[in-house]
Short mmCIF file of C-alpha atoms and ligand atoms in Angstrom, two decimals:
data_model
loop_
_atom_site.label_atom_id
_atom_site.label_comp_id
_atom_site.label_asym_id
_atom_site.label_seq_id
_atom_site.Cartn_x
_atom_site.Cartn_y
_atom_site.Cartn_z
CA UNK A 1 12.79 16.03 10.65
CA UNK A 2 10.49 14.60 12.83
CA UNK A 3 7.21 12.81 13.26
CA UNK A 4 4.52 13.10 15.58
CA UNK A 5 1.28 11.26 16.17
CA UNK A 6 -2.23 11.70 14.17
CA UNK A 7 -3.68 11.84 17.97
CA UNK A 8 -1.21 14.40 19.67
CA UNK A 9 0.34 12.13 22.00
CA UNK A 10 3.75 10.82 21.23
CA UNK A 11 6.45 12.15 21.57
CA UNK A 12 8.34 13.73 18.30
CA UNK A 13 10.82 11.40 16.77
CA UNK A 14 13.08 10.21 13.88
CA UNK A 15 12.43 8.43 10.81
CA UNK A 16 14.19 5.42 11.75
CA UNK A 17 12.40 5.37 15.33
CA UNK A 18 8.79 5.26 13.85
CA UNK A 19 10.28 2.60 10.59
CA UNK A 20 9.12 -0.55 11.86
CA UNK A 21 5.76 1.14 14.54
CA UNK A 22 1.90 -0.10 13.76
CA UNK A 23 0.21 2.68 16.04
CA UNK A 24 1.90 5.21 17.56
CA UNK A 25 1.84 5.05 21.22
CA UNK A 26 -1.59 7.07 21.80
CA UNK A 27 -3.21 5.08 19.08
CA UNK A 28 -2.47 7.32 16.15
CA UNK A 29 -0.74 7.46 13.16
CA UNK A 30 3.04 8.65 12.49
CA UNK A 31 3.70 11.31 10.07
CA UNK A 32 5.93 14.43 9.48
CA UNK A 33 5.67 17.41 11.72
CA UNK A 34 5.30 19.49 8.60
CA UNK A 35 5.39 18.20 5.49
CA UNK A 36 8.70 19.95 3.52
CA UNK A 37 7.95 22.23 0.37
CA UNK A 38 10.40 22.83 -2.78
CA UNK A 39 11.51 25.72 -4.04
CA UNK A 40 10.57 26.13 -8.01
CA UNK A 41 14.21 25.62 -8.11
CA UNK A 42 14.12 22.11 -6.75
CA UNK A 43 11.43 20.86 -8.76
CA UNK A 44 12.21 22.08 -12.02
CA UNK A 45 16.00 19.97 -11.19
CA UNK A 46 13.85 17.01 -10.43
CA UNK A 47 12.75 16.66 -14.32
CA UNK A 48 15.53 15.53 -15.34
CA UNK A 49 16.40 12.52 -12.88
CA UNK A 50 16.03 8.94 -12.80
CA UNK A 51 13.81 7.14 -11.05
CA UNK A 52 16.45 6.71 -8.56
CA UNK A 53 18.13 10.03 -8.36
CA UNK A 54 14.27 11.14 -7.67
CA UNK A 55 13.83 8.89 -5.05
CA UNK A 56 16.59 9.91 -3.24
CA UNK A 57 15.99 13.80 -3.55
CA UNK A 58 12.68 13.40 -2.15
CA UNK A 59 13.67 10.07 0.41
CA UNK A 60 16.37 12.59 1.77
CA UNK A 61 14.38 14.94 3.08
CA UNK A 62 11.69 12.56 4.64
CA UNK A 63 14.62 9.94 6.36
CA UNK A 64 17.21 12.80 7.22
CA UNK A 65 18.11 10.97 10.17
CA UNK A 66 19.78 7.91 8.20
CA UNK A 67 23.51 9.23 7.00
CA UNK A 68 23.06 10.23 3.12
CA UNK A 69 25.67 7.43 1.64
CA UNK A 70 24.10 4.90 3.17
CA UNK A 71 20.37 5.99 2.04
CA UNK A 72 21.23 6.31 -1.29
CA UNK A 73 23.16 3.01 -1.46
CA UNK A 74 19.59 1.32 -0.24
CA UNK A 75 17.81 3.31 -3.06
CA UNK A 76 20.43 2.10 -5.45
CA UNK A 77 19.93 -1.35 -4.48
CA UNK A 78 16.33 -1.62 -4.68
CA UNK A 79 15.38 0.43 -7.67
CA UNK A 80 16.82 -1.72 -10.40
CA UNK A 81 16.16 -3.18 -14.16
CA UNK A 82 17.01 -6.43 -12.03
CA UNK A 83 14.20 -6.01 -9.74
CA UNK A 84 11.72 -3.61 -11.63
CA UNK A 85 12.34 -4.91 -14.85
CA UNK A 86 13.44 -1.68 -16.37
CA UNK A 87 15.38 1.40 -15.23
CA UNK A 88 11.76 3.77 -15.20
CA UNK A 89 11.27 1.61 -12.76
CA UNK A 90 7.28 3.08 -12.88
CA UNK A 91 7.37 3.52 -16.88
CA UNK A 92 4.31 5.48 -17.83
CA UNK A 93 2.36 4.02 -20.97
CA UNK A 94 0.38 6.44 -23.32
CA UNK A 95 -3.18 5.00 -23.88
CA UNK A 96 -4.30 8.02 -26.12
CA UNK A 97 -4.13 12.07 -26.32
CA UNK A 98 -3.71 12.22 -22.43
CA UNK A 99 -4.88 9.06 -20.70
CA UNK A 100 -2.01 7.19 -19.16
CA UNK A 101 -1.22 4.09 -17.57
CA UNK A 102 1.32 4.26 -14.67
CA UNK A 103 3.09 0.87 -14.29
CA UNK A 104 3.22 -0.08 -10.47
CA UNK A 105 2.93 -3.19 -11.17
CA UNK A 106 6.52 -4.06 -12.40
CA UNK A 107 8.03 -5.12 -9.23
CA UNK A 108 8.52 -9.23 -7.68
CA UNK A 109 5.26 -9.92 -6.59
CA UNK A 110 3.34 -7.80 -9.85
CA UNK A 111 1.67 -5.58 -7.48
CA UNK A 112 2.23 -2.32 -7.13
CA UNK A 113 3.44 -3.13 -3.35
CA UNK A 114 6.59 -3.84 -4.45
CA UNK A 115 7.82 -0.58 -4.92
CA UNK A 116 7.42 0.91 -1.22
CA UNK A 117 8.15 -2.69 0.20
CA UNK A 118 11.49 -4.13 -2.01
CA UNK A 119 12.70 -0.37 0.02
CA UNK A 120 11.74 -1.25 3.09
CA UNK A 121 13.57 -4.77 3.19
CA UNK A 122 16.55 -2.85 2.93
CA UNK A 123 16.12 -0.60 4.96
CA UNK A 124 15.28 -2.74 7.77
CA UNK A 125 18.13 -4.84 7.08
CA UNK A 126 20.25 -2.16 7.49
CA UNK A 127 18.98 -0.56 10.40
CA UNK A 128 18.78 -3.62 12.43
CA UNK A 129 22.79 -4.80 11.31
CA UNK A 130 23.51 -1.18 12.73
CA UNK A 131 21.89 -1.48 15.92
CA UNK A 132 22.48 -5.38 16.64
CA UNK A 133 18.85 -5.98 16.47
CA UNK A 134 16.54 -9.23 15.12
CA UNK A 135 12.43 -8.60 14.32
CA UNK A 136 10.54 -10.94 13.76
CA UNK A 137 7.57 -9.68 11.01
CA UNK A 138 4.20 -10.86 11.86
CA UNK A 139 0.91 -10.22 9.12
CA UNK A 140 -1.63 -11.52 7.42
CA UNK A 141 -2.92 -11.08 3.84
CA UNK A 142 -5.66 -11.51 2.04
CA UNK A 143 -3.55 -11.91 -1.62
CA UNK A 144 -1.26 -9.06 -2.54
CA UNK A 145 0.46 -7.36 1.03
CA UNK A 146 1.51 -11.03 1.81
CA UNK A 147 3.48 -11.54 -1.81
CA UNK A 148 4.96 -8.31 -1.58
CA UNK A 149 6.12 -8.35 2.47
CA UNK A 150 7.38 -12.02 1.86
CA UNK A 151 9.70 -10.70 -1.70
CA UNK A 152 10.84 -8.04 0.46
CA UNK A 153 12.42 -9.70 3.24
CA UNK A 154 13.05 -13.25 2.22
CA UNK A 155 16.73 -14.28 2.64
CA UNK A 156 17.02 -11.05 4.89
CA UNK A 157 19.57 -10.91 7.73
CA UNK A 158 18.36 -11.01 11.29
CA UNK A 159 14.64 -10.06 10.15
CA UNK A 160 11.73 -13.63 10.07
CA UNK A 161 8.46 -13.62 8.90
CA UNK A 162 5.50 -14.66 10.06
CA UNK A 163 2.64 -14.18 6.86
CA UNK A 164 -1.36 -15.91 8.35
CA UNK A 165 -3.13 -16.34 4.81
CA UNK A 166 -6.83 -17.47 4.93
CA UNK A 167 -6.31 -21.50 3.33
CA UNK A 168 -7.62 -22.12 0.37
CA UNK A 169 -9.02 -18.62 -0.24
CA UNK A 170 -6.81 -16.63 -2.58
CA UNK A 171 -5.89 -16.71 -5.84
CA UNK A 172 -4.13 -20.26 -6.65
CA UNK A 173 -1.23 -17.68 -8.19
CA UNK A 174 -0.89 -15.75 -4.76
CA UNK A 175 -0.94 -18.86 -2.99
CA UNK A 176 1.77 -19.96 -5.28
CA UNK A 177 3.18 -16.54 -4.62
CA UNK A 178 3.71 -17.23 -1.20
CA UNK A 179 3.35 -21.27 -0.12
CA UNK A 180 7.23 -22.48 -2.97
CA UNK A 181 9.39 -19.73 -1.63
CA UNK A 182 11.61 -21.74 -0.20
CA UNK A 183 13.85 -19.02 1.99
CA UNK A 184 14.46 -20.32 6.01
CA UNK A 185 13.23 -16.97 7.04
CA UNK A 186 9.66 -17.32 5.40
CA UNK A 187 7.27 -18.83 7.24
CA UNK A 188 3.77 -19.27 5.86
CA UNK A 189 0.58 -19.73 8.26
CA UNK A 190 -2.57 -21.03 6.34
CA UNK A 191 -5.28 -20.37 8.97
CA UNK A 192 -8.95 -22.65 8.55
CA UNK A 193 -10.84 -19.50 8.01
CA UNK A 194 -11.09 -16.36 6.03
CA UNK A 195 -8.47 -13.43 6.16
CA UNK A 196 -11.31 -11.60 9.22
CA UNK A 197 -9.48 -14.35 11.39
CA UNK A 198 -6.26 -14.07 10.81
CA UNK A 199 -5.70 -10.29 11.31
CA UNK A 200 -8.15 -11.37 14.86
CA UNK A 201 -5.39 -13.35 15.64
CA UNK A 202 -2.20 -11.18 14.78
CA UNK A 203 -4.17 -8.30 16.39
CA UNK A 204 -4.20 -10.04 19.42
CA UNK A 205 -0.50 -10.88 19.14
CA UNK A 206 -0.37 -7.23 18.37
CA UNK A 207 -2.00 -6.59 21.78
CA UNK A 208 0.17 -8.71 23.67
CA UNK A 209 2.68 -6.77 24.51
CA UNK A 210 5.22 -8.74 26.94
CA UNK A 211 4.68 -11.44 23.84
CA UNK A 212 5.84 -8.79 21.39
CA UNK A 213 8.30 -7.98 23.41
CA UNK A 214 9.94 -11.20 24.04
CA UNK A 215 9.54 -12.35 20.91
CA UNK A 216 10.73 -9.30 18.78
CA UNK A 217 7.75 -8.86 16.95
CA UNK A 218 7.12 -6.02 14.98
CA UNK A 219 4.61 -5.20 11.34
CA UNK A 220 5.00 -3.78 8.15
CA UNK A 221 1.86 -3.26 7.30
CA UNK A 222 -0.02 -0.66 5.77
CA UNK A 223 0.41 2.45 8.28
CA UNK A 224 3.70 2.61 7.87
CA UNK A 225 4.83 6.03 6.52
CA UNK A 226 8.24 4.90 5.21
CA UNK A 227 5.67 2.92 2.59
CA UNK A 228 3.87 6.11 2.20
CA UNK A 229 7.56 8.02 1.87
CA UNK A 230 8.39 5.76 -1.20
CA UNK A 231 4.96 5.69 -3.15
CA UNK A 232 5.04 9.61 -3.13
CA UNK A 233 7.96 9.54 -5.57
CA UNK A 234 6.32 7.68 -8.25
CA UNK A 235 3.88 10.94 -8.19
CA UNK A 236 6.49 12.78 -9.51
CA UNK A 237 7.83 10.88 -11.92
CA UNK A 238 4.54 10.69 -13.52
CA UNK A 239 3.63 13.78 -13.49
CA UNK A 240 7.23 14.81 -15.24
CA UNK A 241 6.52 12.24 -17.77
CA UNK A 242 3.30 13.27 -18.89
CA UNK A 243 5.31 17.40 -19.16
CA UNK A 244 3.19 19.05 -15.66
CA UNK A 245 -0.20 19.21 -14.21
CA UNK A 246 -1.46 16.11 -14.13
CA UNK A 247 -4.94 13.99 -12.53
CA UNK A 248 -4.47 10.67 -10.72
CA UNK A 249 -6.77 7.85 -10.68
CA UNK A 250 -5.98 6.21 -8.36
CA UNK A 251 -7.83 2.43 -6.79
CA UNK A 252 -8.44 2.31 -3.33
CA UNK A 253 -8.80 0.32 -0.49
CA UNK A 254 -6.24 1.55 2.59
CA UNK A 255 -5.77 4.80 1.12
CA UNK A 256 -1.80 4.47 1.82
CA UNK A 257 -1.58 4.43 -2.45
CA UNK A 258 -3.29 7.92 -3.19
CA UNK A 259 -3.13 9.27 0.27
CA UNK A 260 0.62 9.76 -1.03
CA UNK A 261 -0.54 11.53 -4.07
CA UNK A 262 -1.69 14.41 -1.12
CA UNK A 263 2.07 14.46 0.47
CA UNK A 264 3.20 14.75 -3.52
CA UNK A 265 0.98 17.92 -3.50
CA UNK A 266 1.35 18.84 -0.44
CA UNK A 267 5.34 19.38 -0.51
CA UNK A 268 4.41 20.95 -4.42
CA UNK A 269 3.92 19.20 -6.68
CA UNK A 270 1.38 20.76 -9.51
CA UNK A 271 -1.13 17.80 -8.61
CA UNK A 272 -4.86 18.94 -10.19
CA UNK A 273 -7.64 15.91 -8.97
CA UNK A 274 -7.03 13.40 -6.82
CA UNK A 275 -9.46 10.53 -7.96
CA UNK A 276 -10.16 7.98 -5.50
CA UNK A 277 -11.85 4.53 -7.15
CA UNK A 278 -12.88 2.20 -4.77
CA UNK A 279 -15.27 -1.25 -5.43
CA UNK A 280 -18.23 -2.10 -3.80
CA UNK A 281 -16.19 -2.01 -0.56
CA UNK A 282 -17.19 1.66 -0.86
CA UNK A 283 -16.10 3.12 2.03
CA UNK A 284 -13.84 5.90 0.71
CA UNK A 285 -16.42 6.87 -1.95
CA UNK A 286 -19.69 7.50 0.51
CA UNK A 287 -17.33 9.79 2.53
CA UNK A 288 -16.10 12.18 -0.36
CA UNK A 289 -19.27 12.34 -1.30
CA UNK A 290 -21.43 12.80 1.64
CA UNK A 291 -18.92 13.61 4.60
CA UNK A 292 -20.20 10.67 6.17
CA UNK A 293 -17.32 7.78 7.05
CA UNK A 294 -19.33 4.38 8.15
CA UNK A 295 -16.45 1.34 8.65
CA UNK A 296 -18.41 -1.55 7.80
CA UNK A 297 -19.42 -5.14 9.97
CA UNK A 298 -17.03 -7.81 8.78
CA UNK A 299 -20.50 -8.66 7.09
CA UNK A 300 -21.01 -6.28 5.30
CA UNK A 301 -17.60 -6.41 3.53
CA UNK A 302 -17.67 -8.05 0.52
CA UNK A 303 -15.31 -10.09 -1.87
CA UNK A 304 -15.02 -8.82 -4.23
CA UNK A 305 -13.05 -9.64 -8.31
CA UNK A 306 -10.46 -6.91 -6.95
CA UNK A 307 -10.11 -8.39 -3.69
CA UNK A 308 -7.20 -5.85 -2.56
CA UNK A 309 -9.34 -3.38 -2.04
CA UNK A 310 -11.55 -5.43 0.61
CA UNK A 311 -11.89 -3.42 2.87
CA UNK A 312 -14.20 -2.33 5.63
CA UNK A 313 -12.24 0.95 6.97
CA UNK A 314 -9.24 2.56 5.54
CA UNK A 315 -6.59 2.28 7.83
CA UNK A 316 -4.54 5.39 6.04
CA UNK A 317 -7.22 7.70 5.86
CA UNK A 318 -7.07 8.83 10.16
CA UNK A 319 -3.48 10.93 7.76
CA UNK A 320 -5.43 12.74 5.85
CA UNK A 321 -8.62 13.60 8.25
CA UNK A 322 -5.62 14.93 10.30
CA UNK A 323 -5.01 17.56 7.44
CA UNK A 324 -8.84 18.09 7.40
CA UNK A 325 -8.36 19.60 11.60
CA UNK A 326 -5.61 21.49 10.43
CA UNK A 327 -3.04 19.29 11.45
CA UNK A 328 -4.71 19.60 15.45
CA UNK A 329 -4.13 16.24 17.34
CA UNK A 330 -6.76 16.62 20.09
CA UNK A 331 -9.30 17.37 17.74
CA UNK A 332 -8.94 14.69 15.87
CA UNK A 333 -8.28 12.69 19.10
CA UNK A 334 -11.56 13.36 20.04
CA UNK A 335 -13.08 13.19 16.42
CA UNK A 336 -11.71 9.45 16.36
CA UNK A 337 -13.09 8.89 19.84
CA UNK A 338 -16.28 9.01 18.61
CA UNK A 339 -16.12 7.09 15.32
CA UNK A 340 -14.36 4.11 17.46
CA UNK A 341 -17.63 4.31 19.64
CA UNK A 342 -20.18 4.96 17.37
CA UNK A 343 -18.82 3.26 13.93
CA UNK A 344 -19.30 6.36 12.00
CA UNK A 345 -18.05 9.99 11.67
CA UNK A 346 -19.94 12.42 10.14
CA UNK A 347 -18.35 15.86 9.05
CA UNK A 348 -21.38 16.95 6.45
CA UNK A 349 -22.04 20.29 6.96
CA UNK A 350 -19.08 21.12 8.85
CA UNK A 351 -15.74 22.96 7.56
CA UNK A 352 -13.68 20.28 7.69
CA UNK A 353 -15.83 18.40 4.90
CA UNK A 354 -15.90 21.80 2.77
CA UNK A 355 -12.15 21.51 2.83
CA UNK A 356 -12.35 18.55 1.32
CA UNK A 357 -12.81 20.59 -1.85
CA UNK A 358 -10.01 22.36 -1.32
CA UNK A 359 -7.94 18.94 -1.03
CA UNK A 360 -9.20 18.64 -4.75
CA UNK A 361 -9.72 14.88 -4.18
CA UNK A 362 -13.08 13.15 -5.80
CA UNK A 363 -13.91 9.90 -5.84
CA UNK A 364 -16.36 7.17 -7.71
CA UNK A 365 -16.72 3.49 -7.74
CA UNK A 366 -17.02 0.11 -9.60
CA UNK A 367 -18.77 -2.49 -9.65
CA UNK A 368 -18.10 -6.53 -10.99
CA UNK A 369 -20.09 -5.07 -14.53
CA UNK A 370 -18.18 -2.16 -14.87
CA UNK A 371 -15.04 -4.18 -14.15
CA UNK A 372 -15.86 -6.60 -16.58
CA UNK A 373 -16.64 -3.67 -19.44
CA UNK A 374 -13.75 -1.12 -19.20
CA UNK A 375 -11.07 -4.32 -18.81
CA UNK A 376 -12.14 -5.54 -22.13
CA UNK A 377 -13.08 -1.92 -23.53
CA UNK A 378 -8.98 -0.79 -22.38
CA UNK A 379 -8.19 -4.02 -24.74
CA UNK A 380 -10.14 -3.45 -27.48
CA UNK A 381 -9.67 0.44 -28.07
CA UNK A 382 -5.85 0.37 -26.70
CA UNK A 383 -4.40 -3.02 -26.67
CA UNK A 384 -3.64 -3.09 -23.59
CA UNK A 385 -4.69 -5.49 -20.71
CA UNK A 386 -5.67 -5.08 -17.34
CA UNK A 387 -6.08 -6.09 -14.39
CA UNK A 388 -9.42 -5.59 -12.25
CA UNK A 389 -8.00 -3.50 -9.22
CA UNK A 390 -6.24 -0.58 -12.78
CA UNK A 391 -10.18 -1.54 -14.12
CA UNK A 392 -11.64 0.60 -10.91
CA UNK A 393 -9.48 3.04 -11.56
CA UNK A 394 -10.13 3.83 -14.84
CA UNK A 395 -13.58 3.52 -15.07
CA UNK A 396 -13.89 5.85 -12.10
CA UNK A 397 -11.00 7.96 -13.44
CA UNK A 398 -12.89 8.38 -17.13
CA UNK A 399 -16.10 9.57 -14.96
CA UNK A 400 -13.75 12.68 -13.90
CA UNK A 401 -11.43 13.53 -17.16
CA UNK A 402 -10.59 17.01 -17.70
CA UNK A 403 -10.30 18.41 -21.03
CA UNK A 404 -6.88 19.36 -21.37
CA UNK A 405 -5.89 17.72 -18.10
CA UNK A 406 -3.63 14.77 -18.81
CA UNK A 407 -5.33 11.76 -16.51
CA UNK A 408 -2.73 9.21 -15.37
CA UNK A 409 -4.72 5.89 -14.26
CA UNK A 410 -1.80 3.91 -11.57
CA UNK A 411 -2.03 -0.03 -13.00
CA UNK A 412 -1.61 -1.76 -9.47
CA UNK A 413 -1.36 -4.93 -10.61
CA UNK A 414 -0.89 -7.08 -13.40
CA UNK A 415 -3.23 -9.27 -14.73
CA UNK A 416 -1.75 -12.16 -14.84
CA UNK A 417 -2.61 -12.29 -11.13
CA UNK A 418 -6.08 -12.20 -11.89
CA UNK A 419 -6.61 -14.81 -15.23
CA UNK A 420 -10.46 -15.36 -14.11
CA UNK A 421 -11.90 -12.17 -14.40
CA UNK A 422 -9.85 -11.67 -17.69
CA UNK A 423 -10.78 -15.25 -19.32
CA UNK A 424 -15.37 -13.25 -18.45
CA UNK A 425 -14.00 -10.24 -19.71
CA UNK A 426 -12.49 -11.12 -22.79
CA UNK A 427 -12.72 -14.65 -23.21
CA UNK A 428 -8.42 -15.09 -23.24
CA UNK A 429 -5.65 -15.96 -20.58
CA UNK A 430 -3.32 -12.99 -20.10
CA UNK A 431 -0.16 -13.91 -21.02
CA UNK A 432 2.87 -14.37 -18.43
CA UNK A 433 5.93 -12.40 -17.52
CA UNK A 434 9.37 -14.45 -17.75
CA UNK A 435 9.73 -16.35 -14.45
CA UNK A 436 6.33 -16.87 -13.51
CA UNK A 437 5.22 -19.83 -16.00
CA UNK A 438 5.04 -22.77 -14.05
CA UNK A 439 4.73 -21.16 -10.68
CA UNK A 440 1.53 -23.16 -9.85
CA UNK A 441 3.57 -26.27 -10.16
CA UNK A 442 6.67 -25.40 -7.75
CA UNK A 443 6.67 -27.38 -4.37
CA UNK A 444 5.20 -25.35 -1.60
CA UNK A 445 5.74 -25.41 2.12
CA UNK A 446 3.18 -23.69 4.69
CA UNK A 447 1.81 -25.16 7.78
CA UNK A 448 -2.04 -25.41 8.06
CA UNK A 449 -3.73 -24.04 11.59
CA UNK A 450 -6.71 -22.99 13.20
CA UNK A 451 -7.36 -19.39 13.87
CA UNK A 452 -6.13 -19.87 17.30
CA UNK A 453 -4.00 -17.86 19.20
CA UNK A 454 -2.55 -19.60 21.34
CA UNK A 455 -1.32 -22.49 18.33
CA UNK A 456 0.15 -19.29 16.25
CA UNK A 457 1.97 -18.04 18.79
CA UNK A 458 3.13 -21.59 20.09
CA UNK A 459 3.99 -22.03 16.36
CA UNK A 460 6.19 -18.33 16.56
CA UNK A 461 7.84 -19.27 19.76
CA UNK A 462 9.09 -22.36 18.98
CA UNK A 463 10.13 -21.05 15.26
CA UNK A 464 12.05 -17.79 17.09
CA UNK A 465 14.14 -19.80 20.05
CA UNK A 466 15.49 -21.88 17.14
CA UNK A 467 16.80 -19.69 15.40
CA UNK A 468 19.00 -17.76 17.74
C1 PLP B 501 -3.30 -2.51 -2.00
C2 PLP B 501 -4.14 -2.59 -3.43
C3 PLP B 501 -4.56 -1.85 -3.67
C4 PLP B 501 -4.80 -0.61 -2.87
O1 PLP B 501 -4.10 0.53 -2.38
P1 PLP B 501 -4.07 0.91 -0.93
O2 PLP B 501 -3.53 1.82 -0.44
O3 PLP B 501 -5.10 0.46 0.56
O4 PLP B 501 -5.47 2.06 -1.30
C5 PLP B 501 -5.13 -1.56 -4.73
N1 PLP B 501 -4.52 -2.39 -6.08
C6 PLP B 501 -3.97 -3.39 -5.69
C7 PLP B 501 -3.55 -4.38 -6.92
C8 PLP B 501 -3.37 -3.18 -4.47
O5 PLP B 501 -2.37 -4.60 -3.86
#
């Protein structure tokens, strides 16, 4: 299988070549030339597979340039009971007749990003070793990506991680998740500033091609294709668990999770509706309701109680838009150049927007008050404690629920990460999973720096030269 750019200007490449790429050289995102279609016989055979078997059956189609034996070994090493708390990996919990929670947050950082990043950590180590290369991953986090990436890459050979985070602006739990790691290949940089300052520094570094080449800088960000591919697996697992066609309610920010559902459906999985749930930062909800996609200015982005969905634009959305324009890279490029110029894209009244209905995407948004009410309701009615992101999904999912169609709500984080909101909603402290009891009391290790590109580059250069 070969991967092309959404903007039509990159030469087709195999999976391992795009594995650690952020943007394609033409500024677009990589995706497969064509989605693999599963035959009814293949789908039927998948029904009884374990998570690991299913992951192999699906990922072997996307990563067909990794020898099957290697891929199988990497998958078997990733999706284990030890790492994900059970052999189900993504357990389905029934709340009510036709209403389910899909547990995606049982990995080491207690957020759904672990499912893809744990695999990427192993793929990365394998490919670097094979090619005798090293990589320095530089990233910025507002809370969930950083811990997931660090837990995925800690202790891995030939990889170092430089993670920028806004000093004093994450939940104490999230900060402790990263800062308590003592692995020699993890470097936490606490920036005096907000998340956007961190991201600006990372962007400046990514734009300095000479520095990037000299220090072998890479990214494992939300537009990475391998992350999408790994997330396709649990849609299959969930449909089989609830017995067939289902709708999915997905708390969304960068559109990576719900886009994986679109890929699963394009492969032949019977998904009815993909329900996009946003918080007050409703870029995606606005698009699906009106056909207008409007990038928010940094000052417009609200700091909410579901912070992992606080985005100004949705980075994987371009891949979906590519499908809306029928896979025509030149057309998508023209549309996206307009978006980059104007900050808005208006597809309302076009044939492209009419295609949205055919893809069965629907949406809705949720507020802080909605989150509190939903957490309270799910606790009272079903005895389940859900986190604020999951609550956004449940709230919007229930608005689109259909009689006779199972509704699967994605549980994207554990409540213990957001204890302040849980206390506000139901007046009690979420329980801590084993091993996390004293997290905030562990010794912490981080450097504090200004949001200064020169200072951060100097730090990275010094650390990378020491390690060679
Ligand atoms: C990242 C994240 C999301 C949003 O997922 P996208 O793939 O960016 O849409 C939702 N909930 C939690 C807890 C997250 O960490």
